[in-house]
Short mmCIF file of C-alpha atoms in Angstrom, two decimals:
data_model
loop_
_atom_site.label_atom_id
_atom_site.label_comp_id
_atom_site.label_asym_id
_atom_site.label_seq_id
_atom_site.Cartn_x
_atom_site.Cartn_y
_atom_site.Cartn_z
CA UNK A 291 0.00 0.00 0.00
CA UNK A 292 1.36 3.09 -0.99
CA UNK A 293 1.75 6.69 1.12
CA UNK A 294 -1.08 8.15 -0.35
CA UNK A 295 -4.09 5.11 -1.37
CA UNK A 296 -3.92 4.10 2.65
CA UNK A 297 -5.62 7.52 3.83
CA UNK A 298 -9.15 7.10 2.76
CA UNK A 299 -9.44 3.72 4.37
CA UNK A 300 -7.48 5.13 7.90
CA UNK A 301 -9.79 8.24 7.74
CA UNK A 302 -13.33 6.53 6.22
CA UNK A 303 -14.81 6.94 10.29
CA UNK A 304 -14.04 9.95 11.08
CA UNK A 305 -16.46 13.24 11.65
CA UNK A 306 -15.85 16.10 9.55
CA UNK A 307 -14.35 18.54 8.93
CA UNK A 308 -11.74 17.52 10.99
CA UNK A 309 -7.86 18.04 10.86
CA UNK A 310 -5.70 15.12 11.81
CA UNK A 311 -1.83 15.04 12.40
CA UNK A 312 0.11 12.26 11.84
CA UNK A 313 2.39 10.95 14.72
CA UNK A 314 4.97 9.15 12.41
CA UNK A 315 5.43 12.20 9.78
CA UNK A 316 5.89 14.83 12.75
CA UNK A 317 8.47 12.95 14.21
CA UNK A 318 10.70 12.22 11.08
CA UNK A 319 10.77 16.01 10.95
CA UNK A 320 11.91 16.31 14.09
CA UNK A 321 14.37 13.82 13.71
CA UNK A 322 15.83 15.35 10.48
CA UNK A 323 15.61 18.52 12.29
CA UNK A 324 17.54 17.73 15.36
CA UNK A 325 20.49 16.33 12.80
CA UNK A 326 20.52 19.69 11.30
CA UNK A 327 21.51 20.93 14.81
CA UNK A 328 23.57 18.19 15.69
CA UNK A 329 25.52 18.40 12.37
CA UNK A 330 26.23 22.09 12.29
CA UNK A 331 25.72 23.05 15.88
CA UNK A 332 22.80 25.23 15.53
CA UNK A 333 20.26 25.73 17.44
CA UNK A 334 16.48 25.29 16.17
CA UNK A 335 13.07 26.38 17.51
CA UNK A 336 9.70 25.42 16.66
CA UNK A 337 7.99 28.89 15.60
CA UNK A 338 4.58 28.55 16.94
CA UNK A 339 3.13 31.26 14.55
CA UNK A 340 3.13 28.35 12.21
CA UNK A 341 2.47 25.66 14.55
CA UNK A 342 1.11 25.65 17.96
CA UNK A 343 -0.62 22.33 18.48
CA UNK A 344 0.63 21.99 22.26
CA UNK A 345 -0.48 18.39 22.47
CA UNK A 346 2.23 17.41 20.34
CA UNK A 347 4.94 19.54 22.59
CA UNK A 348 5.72 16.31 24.63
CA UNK A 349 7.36 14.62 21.45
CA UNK A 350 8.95 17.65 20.08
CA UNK A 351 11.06 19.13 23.00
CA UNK A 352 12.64 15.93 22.68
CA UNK A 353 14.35 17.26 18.89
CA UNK A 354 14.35 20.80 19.30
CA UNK A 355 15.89 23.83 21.39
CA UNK A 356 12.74 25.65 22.39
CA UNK A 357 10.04 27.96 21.04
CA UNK A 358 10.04 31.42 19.64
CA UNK A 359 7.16 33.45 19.84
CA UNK A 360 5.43 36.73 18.37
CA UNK A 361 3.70 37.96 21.22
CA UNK A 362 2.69 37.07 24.56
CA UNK A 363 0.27 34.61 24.08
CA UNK A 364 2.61 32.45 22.53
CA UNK A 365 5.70 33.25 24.94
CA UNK A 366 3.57 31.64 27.34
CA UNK A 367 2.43 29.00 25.96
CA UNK A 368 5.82 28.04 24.60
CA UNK A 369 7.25 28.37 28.29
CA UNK A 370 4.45 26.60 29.61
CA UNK A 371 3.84 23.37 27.76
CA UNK A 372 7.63 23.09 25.71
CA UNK A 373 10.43 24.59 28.34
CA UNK A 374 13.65 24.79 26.38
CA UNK A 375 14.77 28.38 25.16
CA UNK A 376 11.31 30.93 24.55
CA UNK A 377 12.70 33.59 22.38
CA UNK A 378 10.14 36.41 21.35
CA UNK A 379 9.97 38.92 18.23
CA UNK A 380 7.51 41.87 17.91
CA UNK A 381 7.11 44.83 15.73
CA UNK A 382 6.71 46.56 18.92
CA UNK A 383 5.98 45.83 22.59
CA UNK A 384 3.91 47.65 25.05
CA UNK A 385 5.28 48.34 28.65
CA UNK A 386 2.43 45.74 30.25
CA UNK A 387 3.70 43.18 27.77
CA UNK A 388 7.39 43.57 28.09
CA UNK A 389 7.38 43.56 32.05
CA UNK A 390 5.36 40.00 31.26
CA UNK A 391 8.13 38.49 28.73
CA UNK A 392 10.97 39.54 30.44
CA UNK A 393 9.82 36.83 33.31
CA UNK A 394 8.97 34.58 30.16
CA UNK A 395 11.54 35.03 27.45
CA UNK A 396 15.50 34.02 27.20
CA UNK A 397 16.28 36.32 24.11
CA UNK A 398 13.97 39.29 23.17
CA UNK A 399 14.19 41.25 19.61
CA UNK A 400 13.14 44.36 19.46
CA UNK A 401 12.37 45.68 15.98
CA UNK A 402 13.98 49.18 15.89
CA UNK A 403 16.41 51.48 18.00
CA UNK A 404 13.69 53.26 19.37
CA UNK A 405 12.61 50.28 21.15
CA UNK A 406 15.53 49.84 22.64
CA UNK A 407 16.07 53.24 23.80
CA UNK A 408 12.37 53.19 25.00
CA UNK A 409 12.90 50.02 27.00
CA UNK A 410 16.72 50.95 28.38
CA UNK A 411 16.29 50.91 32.27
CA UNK A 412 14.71 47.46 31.69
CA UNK A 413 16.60 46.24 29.35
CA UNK A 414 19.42 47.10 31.90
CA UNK A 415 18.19 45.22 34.98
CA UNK A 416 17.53 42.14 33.48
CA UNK A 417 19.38 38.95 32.83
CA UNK A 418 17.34 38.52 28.81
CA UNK A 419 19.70 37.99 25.81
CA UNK A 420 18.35 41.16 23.44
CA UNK A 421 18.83 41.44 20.25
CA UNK A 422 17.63 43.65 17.18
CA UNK A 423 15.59 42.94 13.96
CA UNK A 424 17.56 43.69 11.15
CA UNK A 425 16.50 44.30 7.27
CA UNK A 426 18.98 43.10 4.72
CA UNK A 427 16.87 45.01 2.06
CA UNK A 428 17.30 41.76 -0.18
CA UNK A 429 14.62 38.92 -0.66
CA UNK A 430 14.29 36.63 -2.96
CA UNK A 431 9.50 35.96 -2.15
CA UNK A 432 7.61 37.36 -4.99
CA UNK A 433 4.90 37.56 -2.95
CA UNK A 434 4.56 41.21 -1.06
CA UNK A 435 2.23 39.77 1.42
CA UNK A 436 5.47 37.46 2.08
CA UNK A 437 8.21 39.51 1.78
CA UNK A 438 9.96 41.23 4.81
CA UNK A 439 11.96 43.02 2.63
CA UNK A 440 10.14 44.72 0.57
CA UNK A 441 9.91 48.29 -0.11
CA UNK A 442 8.40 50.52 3.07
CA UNK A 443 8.51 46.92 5.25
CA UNK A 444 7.68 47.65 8.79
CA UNK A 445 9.96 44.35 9.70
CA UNK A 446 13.76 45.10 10.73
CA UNK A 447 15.64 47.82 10.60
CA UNK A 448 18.06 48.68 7.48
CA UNK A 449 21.72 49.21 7.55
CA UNK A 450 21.09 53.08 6.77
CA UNK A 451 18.93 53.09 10.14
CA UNK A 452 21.52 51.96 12.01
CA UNK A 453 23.91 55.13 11.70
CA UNK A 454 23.80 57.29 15.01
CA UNK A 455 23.09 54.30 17.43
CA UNK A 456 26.32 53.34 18.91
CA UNK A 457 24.59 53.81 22.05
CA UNK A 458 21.92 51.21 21.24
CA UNK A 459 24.19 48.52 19.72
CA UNK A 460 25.94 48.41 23.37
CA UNK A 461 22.64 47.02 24.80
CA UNK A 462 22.38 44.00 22.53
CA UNK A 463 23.74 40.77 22.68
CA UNK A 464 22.39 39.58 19.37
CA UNK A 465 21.19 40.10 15.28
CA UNK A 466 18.18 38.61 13.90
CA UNK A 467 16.84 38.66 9.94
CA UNK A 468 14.07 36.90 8.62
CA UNK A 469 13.86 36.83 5.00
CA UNK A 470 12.83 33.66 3.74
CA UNK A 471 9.32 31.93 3.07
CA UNK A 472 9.05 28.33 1.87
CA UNK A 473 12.98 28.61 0.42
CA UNK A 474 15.82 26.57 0.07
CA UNK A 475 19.35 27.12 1.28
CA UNK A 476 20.98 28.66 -1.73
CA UNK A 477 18.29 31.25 -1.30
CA UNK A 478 20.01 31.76 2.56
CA UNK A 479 23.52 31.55 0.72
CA UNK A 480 22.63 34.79 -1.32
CA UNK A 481 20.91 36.09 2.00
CA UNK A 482 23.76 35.44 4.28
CA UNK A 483 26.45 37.22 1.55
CA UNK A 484 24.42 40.27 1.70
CA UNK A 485 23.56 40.43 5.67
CA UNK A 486 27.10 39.87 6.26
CA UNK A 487 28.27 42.31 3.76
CA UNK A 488 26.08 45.19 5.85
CA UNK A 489 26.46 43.98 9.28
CA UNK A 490 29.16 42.13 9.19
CA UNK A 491 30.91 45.10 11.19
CA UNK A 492 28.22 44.55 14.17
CA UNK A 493 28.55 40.57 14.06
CA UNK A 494 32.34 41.28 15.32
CA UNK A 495 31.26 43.42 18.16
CA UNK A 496 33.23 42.26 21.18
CA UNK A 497 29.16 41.44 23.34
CA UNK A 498 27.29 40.20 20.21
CA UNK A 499 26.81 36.28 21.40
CA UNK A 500 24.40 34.58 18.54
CA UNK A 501 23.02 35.36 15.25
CA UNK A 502 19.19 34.36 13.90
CA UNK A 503 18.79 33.62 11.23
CA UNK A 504 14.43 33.51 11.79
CA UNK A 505 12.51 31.40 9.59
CA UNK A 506 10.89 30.05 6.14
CA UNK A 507 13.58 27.49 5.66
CA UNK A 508 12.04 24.69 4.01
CA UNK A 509 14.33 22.16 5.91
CA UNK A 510 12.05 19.02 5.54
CA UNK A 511 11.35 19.14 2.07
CA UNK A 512 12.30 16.22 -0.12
CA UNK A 513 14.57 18.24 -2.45
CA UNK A 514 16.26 20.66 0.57
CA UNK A 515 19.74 20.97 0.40
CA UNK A 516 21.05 20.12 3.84
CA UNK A 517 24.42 20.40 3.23
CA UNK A 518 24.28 23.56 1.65
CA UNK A 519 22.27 24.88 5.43
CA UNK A 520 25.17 23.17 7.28
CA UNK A 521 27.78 24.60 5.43
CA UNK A 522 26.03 28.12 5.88
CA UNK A 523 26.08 27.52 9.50
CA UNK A 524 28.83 26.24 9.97
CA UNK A 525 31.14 29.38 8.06
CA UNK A 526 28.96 31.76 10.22
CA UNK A 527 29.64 30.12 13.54
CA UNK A 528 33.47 29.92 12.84
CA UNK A 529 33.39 33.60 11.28
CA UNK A 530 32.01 35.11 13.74
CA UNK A 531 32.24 32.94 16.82
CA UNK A 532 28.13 32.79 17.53
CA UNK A 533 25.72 31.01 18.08
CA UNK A 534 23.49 30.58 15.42
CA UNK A 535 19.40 30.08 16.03
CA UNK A 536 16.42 28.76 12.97
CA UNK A 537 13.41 29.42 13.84
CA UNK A 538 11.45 27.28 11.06
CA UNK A 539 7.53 26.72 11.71
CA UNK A 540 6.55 24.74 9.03
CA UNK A 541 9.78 22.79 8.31
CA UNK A 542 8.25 20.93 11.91
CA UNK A 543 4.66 20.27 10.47
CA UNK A 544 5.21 20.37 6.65
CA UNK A 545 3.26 17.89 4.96
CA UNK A 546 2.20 16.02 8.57
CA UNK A 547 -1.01 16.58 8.55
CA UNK A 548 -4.49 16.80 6.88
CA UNK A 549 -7.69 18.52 6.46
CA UNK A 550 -10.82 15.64 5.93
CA UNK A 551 -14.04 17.03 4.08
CA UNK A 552 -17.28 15.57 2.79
CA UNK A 553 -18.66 16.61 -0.29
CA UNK A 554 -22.44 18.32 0.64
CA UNK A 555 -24.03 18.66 -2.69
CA UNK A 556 -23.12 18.52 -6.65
CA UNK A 557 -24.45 20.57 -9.12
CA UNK A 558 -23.77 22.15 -12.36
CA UNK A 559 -22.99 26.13 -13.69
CA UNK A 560 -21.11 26.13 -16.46
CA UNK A 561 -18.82 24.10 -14.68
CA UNK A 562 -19.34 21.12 -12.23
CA UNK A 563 -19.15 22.03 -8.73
CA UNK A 564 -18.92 20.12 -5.28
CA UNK A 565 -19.83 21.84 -2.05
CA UNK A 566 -17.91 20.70 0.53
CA UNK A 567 -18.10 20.94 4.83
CA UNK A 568 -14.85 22.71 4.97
CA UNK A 569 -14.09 26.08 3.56
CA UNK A 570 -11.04 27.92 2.09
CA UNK A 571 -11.61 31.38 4.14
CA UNK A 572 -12.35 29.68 7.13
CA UNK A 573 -10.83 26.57 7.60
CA UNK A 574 -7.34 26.97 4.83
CA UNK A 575 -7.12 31.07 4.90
CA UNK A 576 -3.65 30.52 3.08
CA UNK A 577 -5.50 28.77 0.40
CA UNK A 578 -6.44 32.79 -0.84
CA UNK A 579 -4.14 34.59 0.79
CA UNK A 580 -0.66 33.35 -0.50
CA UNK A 581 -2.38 32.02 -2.73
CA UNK A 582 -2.21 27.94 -3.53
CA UNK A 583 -3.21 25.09 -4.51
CA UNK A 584 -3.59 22.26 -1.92
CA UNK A 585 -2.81 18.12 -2.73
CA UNK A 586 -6.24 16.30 -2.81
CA UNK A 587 -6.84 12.55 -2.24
CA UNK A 588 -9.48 11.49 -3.77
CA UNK A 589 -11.86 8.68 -2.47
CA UNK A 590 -9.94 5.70 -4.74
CA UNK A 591 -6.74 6.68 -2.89
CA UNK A 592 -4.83 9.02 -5.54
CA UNK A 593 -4.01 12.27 -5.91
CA UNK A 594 -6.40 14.27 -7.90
CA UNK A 595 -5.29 15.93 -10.88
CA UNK A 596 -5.16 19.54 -12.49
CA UNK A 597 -8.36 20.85 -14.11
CA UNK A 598 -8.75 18.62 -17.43
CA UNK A 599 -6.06 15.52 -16.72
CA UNK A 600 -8.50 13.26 -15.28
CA UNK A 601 -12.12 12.47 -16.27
CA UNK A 602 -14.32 14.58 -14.35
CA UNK A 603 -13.22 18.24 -13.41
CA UNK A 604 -15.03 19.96 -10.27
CA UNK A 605 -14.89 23.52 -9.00
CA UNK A 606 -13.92 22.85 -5.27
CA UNK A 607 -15.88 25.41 -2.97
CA UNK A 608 -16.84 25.80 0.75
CA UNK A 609 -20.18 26.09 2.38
CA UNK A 610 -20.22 30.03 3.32
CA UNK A 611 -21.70 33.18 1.66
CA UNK A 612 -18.46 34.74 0.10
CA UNK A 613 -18.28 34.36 -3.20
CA UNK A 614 -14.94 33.63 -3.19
CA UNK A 615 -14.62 30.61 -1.00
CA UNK A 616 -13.22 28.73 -3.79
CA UNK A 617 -10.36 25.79 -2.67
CA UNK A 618 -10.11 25.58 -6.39
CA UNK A 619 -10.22 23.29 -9.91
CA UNK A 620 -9.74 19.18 -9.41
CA UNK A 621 -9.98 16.74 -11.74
CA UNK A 622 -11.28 12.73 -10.43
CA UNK A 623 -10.78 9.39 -11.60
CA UNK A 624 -14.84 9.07 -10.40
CA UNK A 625 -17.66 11.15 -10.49
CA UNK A 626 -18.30 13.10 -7.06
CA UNK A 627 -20.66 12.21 -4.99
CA UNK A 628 -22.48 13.41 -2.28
CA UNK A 629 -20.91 11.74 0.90
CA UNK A 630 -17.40 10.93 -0.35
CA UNK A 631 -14.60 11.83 1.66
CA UNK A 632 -12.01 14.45 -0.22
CA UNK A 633 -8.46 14.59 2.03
CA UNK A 634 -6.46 17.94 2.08
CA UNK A 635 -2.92 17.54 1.85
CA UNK A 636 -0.44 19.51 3.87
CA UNK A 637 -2.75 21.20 6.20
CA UNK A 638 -0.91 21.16 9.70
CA UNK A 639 0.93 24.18 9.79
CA UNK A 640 -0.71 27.67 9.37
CA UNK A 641 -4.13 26.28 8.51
CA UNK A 642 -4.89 25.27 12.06
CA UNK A 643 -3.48 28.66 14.04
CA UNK A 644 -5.32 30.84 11.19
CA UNK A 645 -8.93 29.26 10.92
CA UNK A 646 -11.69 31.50 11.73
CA UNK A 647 -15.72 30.82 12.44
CA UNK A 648 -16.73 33.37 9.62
CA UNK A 649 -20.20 32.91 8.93
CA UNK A 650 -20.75 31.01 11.83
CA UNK A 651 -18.74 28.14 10.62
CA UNK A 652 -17.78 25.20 12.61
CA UNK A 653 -14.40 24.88 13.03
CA UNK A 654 -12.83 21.06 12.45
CA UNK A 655 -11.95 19.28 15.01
CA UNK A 656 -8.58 18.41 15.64
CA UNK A 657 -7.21 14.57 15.30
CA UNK A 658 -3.93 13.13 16.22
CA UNK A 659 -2.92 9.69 14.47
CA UNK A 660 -0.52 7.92 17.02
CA UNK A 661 2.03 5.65 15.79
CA UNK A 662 0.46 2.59 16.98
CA UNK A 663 -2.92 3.47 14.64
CA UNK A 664 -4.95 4.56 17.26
CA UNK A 665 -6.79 8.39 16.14
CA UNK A 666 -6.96 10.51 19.43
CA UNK A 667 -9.20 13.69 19.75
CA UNK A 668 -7.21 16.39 20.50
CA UNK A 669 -10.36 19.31 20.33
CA UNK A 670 -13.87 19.14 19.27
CA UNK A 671 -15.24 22.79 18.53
CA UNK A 672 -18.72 23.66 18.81
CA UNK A 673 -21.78 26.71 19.27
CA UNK A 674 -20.27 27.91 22.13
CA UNK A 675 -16.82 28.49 21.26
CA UNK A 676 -18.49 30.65 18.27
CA UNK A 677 -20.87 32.31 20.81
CA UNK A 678 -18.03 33.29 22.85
CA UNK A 679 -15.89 35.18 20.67
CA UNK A 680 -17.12 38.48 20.26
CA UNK A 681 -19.71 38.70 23.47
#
């Protein structure tokens, strides 16, 4: 049985819309994570923005350094249920907030020099690692929505910035840039020649300790170069004499999990349709925001094709009242039915910490495949966790 016919049969009993992870594929990320850190001697943290399923915590801190968070919510949880380093990044941090992270947090970034002048008596008596949010002014993401760098970015402060703080480079122990989404390592080659070309200077300051190099590496995917990260890491560790931090989200859940759906009703306009218990701007937000196209298996077991390679071509779209809510084109071996299960691909990171109950929309429950076979229920979600929200 290959990878992909086994899920319908696993998933036939299960209520939807539901997401499941899988036990198996989260830890051989982890595993192939922690190697990455063994191998070059970096340090990596699970970025919860992308991936904060806590239940799963237990079998992570076993691969990884710690958590980094981008606010307080997540500091806590990541010192609460993980342990291991919390590191935390903001655009900007109230007083109330700081005063909480700084009894949270091992390293805080602050985003600009104002910060740091804004924060200086506590930044002064306390023990935190702080660092500052550069902007390398070079990116290689198309996508604005995406891009750190791009022009006017509110994210990291440029080399040109940095002239006139002397006095706020004393109070840091560390550099951070985040310029990557869903990249591969020459991509943080490129990156790293131009950081170090601006900052190098900085790096060699007698009380900078580490260097982070934030997120988007796609560690986990099958055609990653690994040696290419090591080697990266390893030339920056010897160069400057840091310690160097990744801080990937969804290299730790890529492709581990799911999103189940049953297909409501099939008609025809102009185009064959399938309405289906999920929904793209509720339940897969990234499906139109970035946007993309999501791997479907289909109820024989196979991947579903592009419009037109298969027999039967369906417009994808979810049960709410925007017009939009389109997951997209698929093309079937069969003819949809009402009732047949359709399984998401790639739906553990991001999906989960974005959904929303637009509409009033139920929001899946949330399914953890153990290794042994056995399908745990992590969350069920129901009226009153709509009800609550706003009143």
């Amino acid at each position: 049985m290959n990878v992909i016919s086994k899920y319908p049969n696993l998933y036939k009993d299960v209520e939807t819309p539901c997401y499941i992870v899988e036990e198996e594929l989260l830890r051989k990320n982890a595993e192939l994570l922690y190697s990455v850190g063994k191998r070059s001697g970096a340090q990596i943290l699970l970025a919860q923005k992308a991936f904060s399923m806590f239940s799963t915590y237990p079998l992570l801190k076993k691969y990884l350094s710690g958590t980094t968070a981008s606010g307080i919510y997540e500091a806590r949880l990541g010192k609460e249920m993980f342990g291991g380093e919390t590191h935390v990044f903001s655009p900007a941090y109230t007083k109330k907030d700081l005063k909480e992270l700084l009894q949270i947090c091992d390293h805080i970034v602050f985003n600009t020099p104002a910060q740091i002048r804004k924060f200086r008596e506590e930044i002064k008596e306390s023990k935190v690692s702080f660092g500052l949010r550069v902007n390398p002014e070079y990116s290689e993401v198309e996508t604005d929505l995406y891009n750190p760098c791009f022009f006017g970015s509110r994210l990291g402060t440029t080399y040109t910035a940095l002239k006139d703080t002397e006095d706020v480079l004393q109070e840091i122990e560390g550099i951070h840039f985040h310029t990557l989404c869903e990249q591969n390592a020459d991509t943080l080659e490129r990156t790293i020649a131009v950081f170090t070309e601006k900052f190098g200077t900085y790096l060699c300051m007698e009380q900078i300790r580490w260097i982070n190099l934030g997120g988007g590496h796609h560690i986990t995917r099958r055609d990653y170069d690994l040696e290419r990260l090591i080697d990266c890491i390893l030339k920056l560790r010897k160069t400057y004499q840091v310690e160097v931090y990744l801080e990937p989200g969804e290299a730790v859940a890529l492709n581990t999990g799911f999103l189940v759906s049953t297909v409501l009703d099939v008609w025809k306009n102009g185009i064959d349709i399938a309405i289906l218990d999920t929904s793209a701007a509720c339940h897969m937000p990234d499906v139109l925001e970035m946007p993309y196209r999501p791997e479907l298996i289909e109820k024989n077991g196979t991947l579903s094709g592009k419009p037109g390679e298969k027999a039967y071509t369906y417009r994808l779209g979810g049960s709410t009242c925007l017009a939009g809510d389109i997951i997209g084109d698929y093309s079937f071996d069969e003819p949809l039915q009402e009732g047949d299960k359709l399984i998401f691909c790639d739906m553990a990171h991001y999906s989960m910490v974005k959904n929303n109950t637009f509409n009033g929309m139920k929001l899946p429950s949330i399914l953890y495949r153990h290794e042994d076979g056995t399908i745990e229920t992590i969350r069920k979600f129901g009226y009153e966790d709509f009800k609550q929200r706003l009143s």
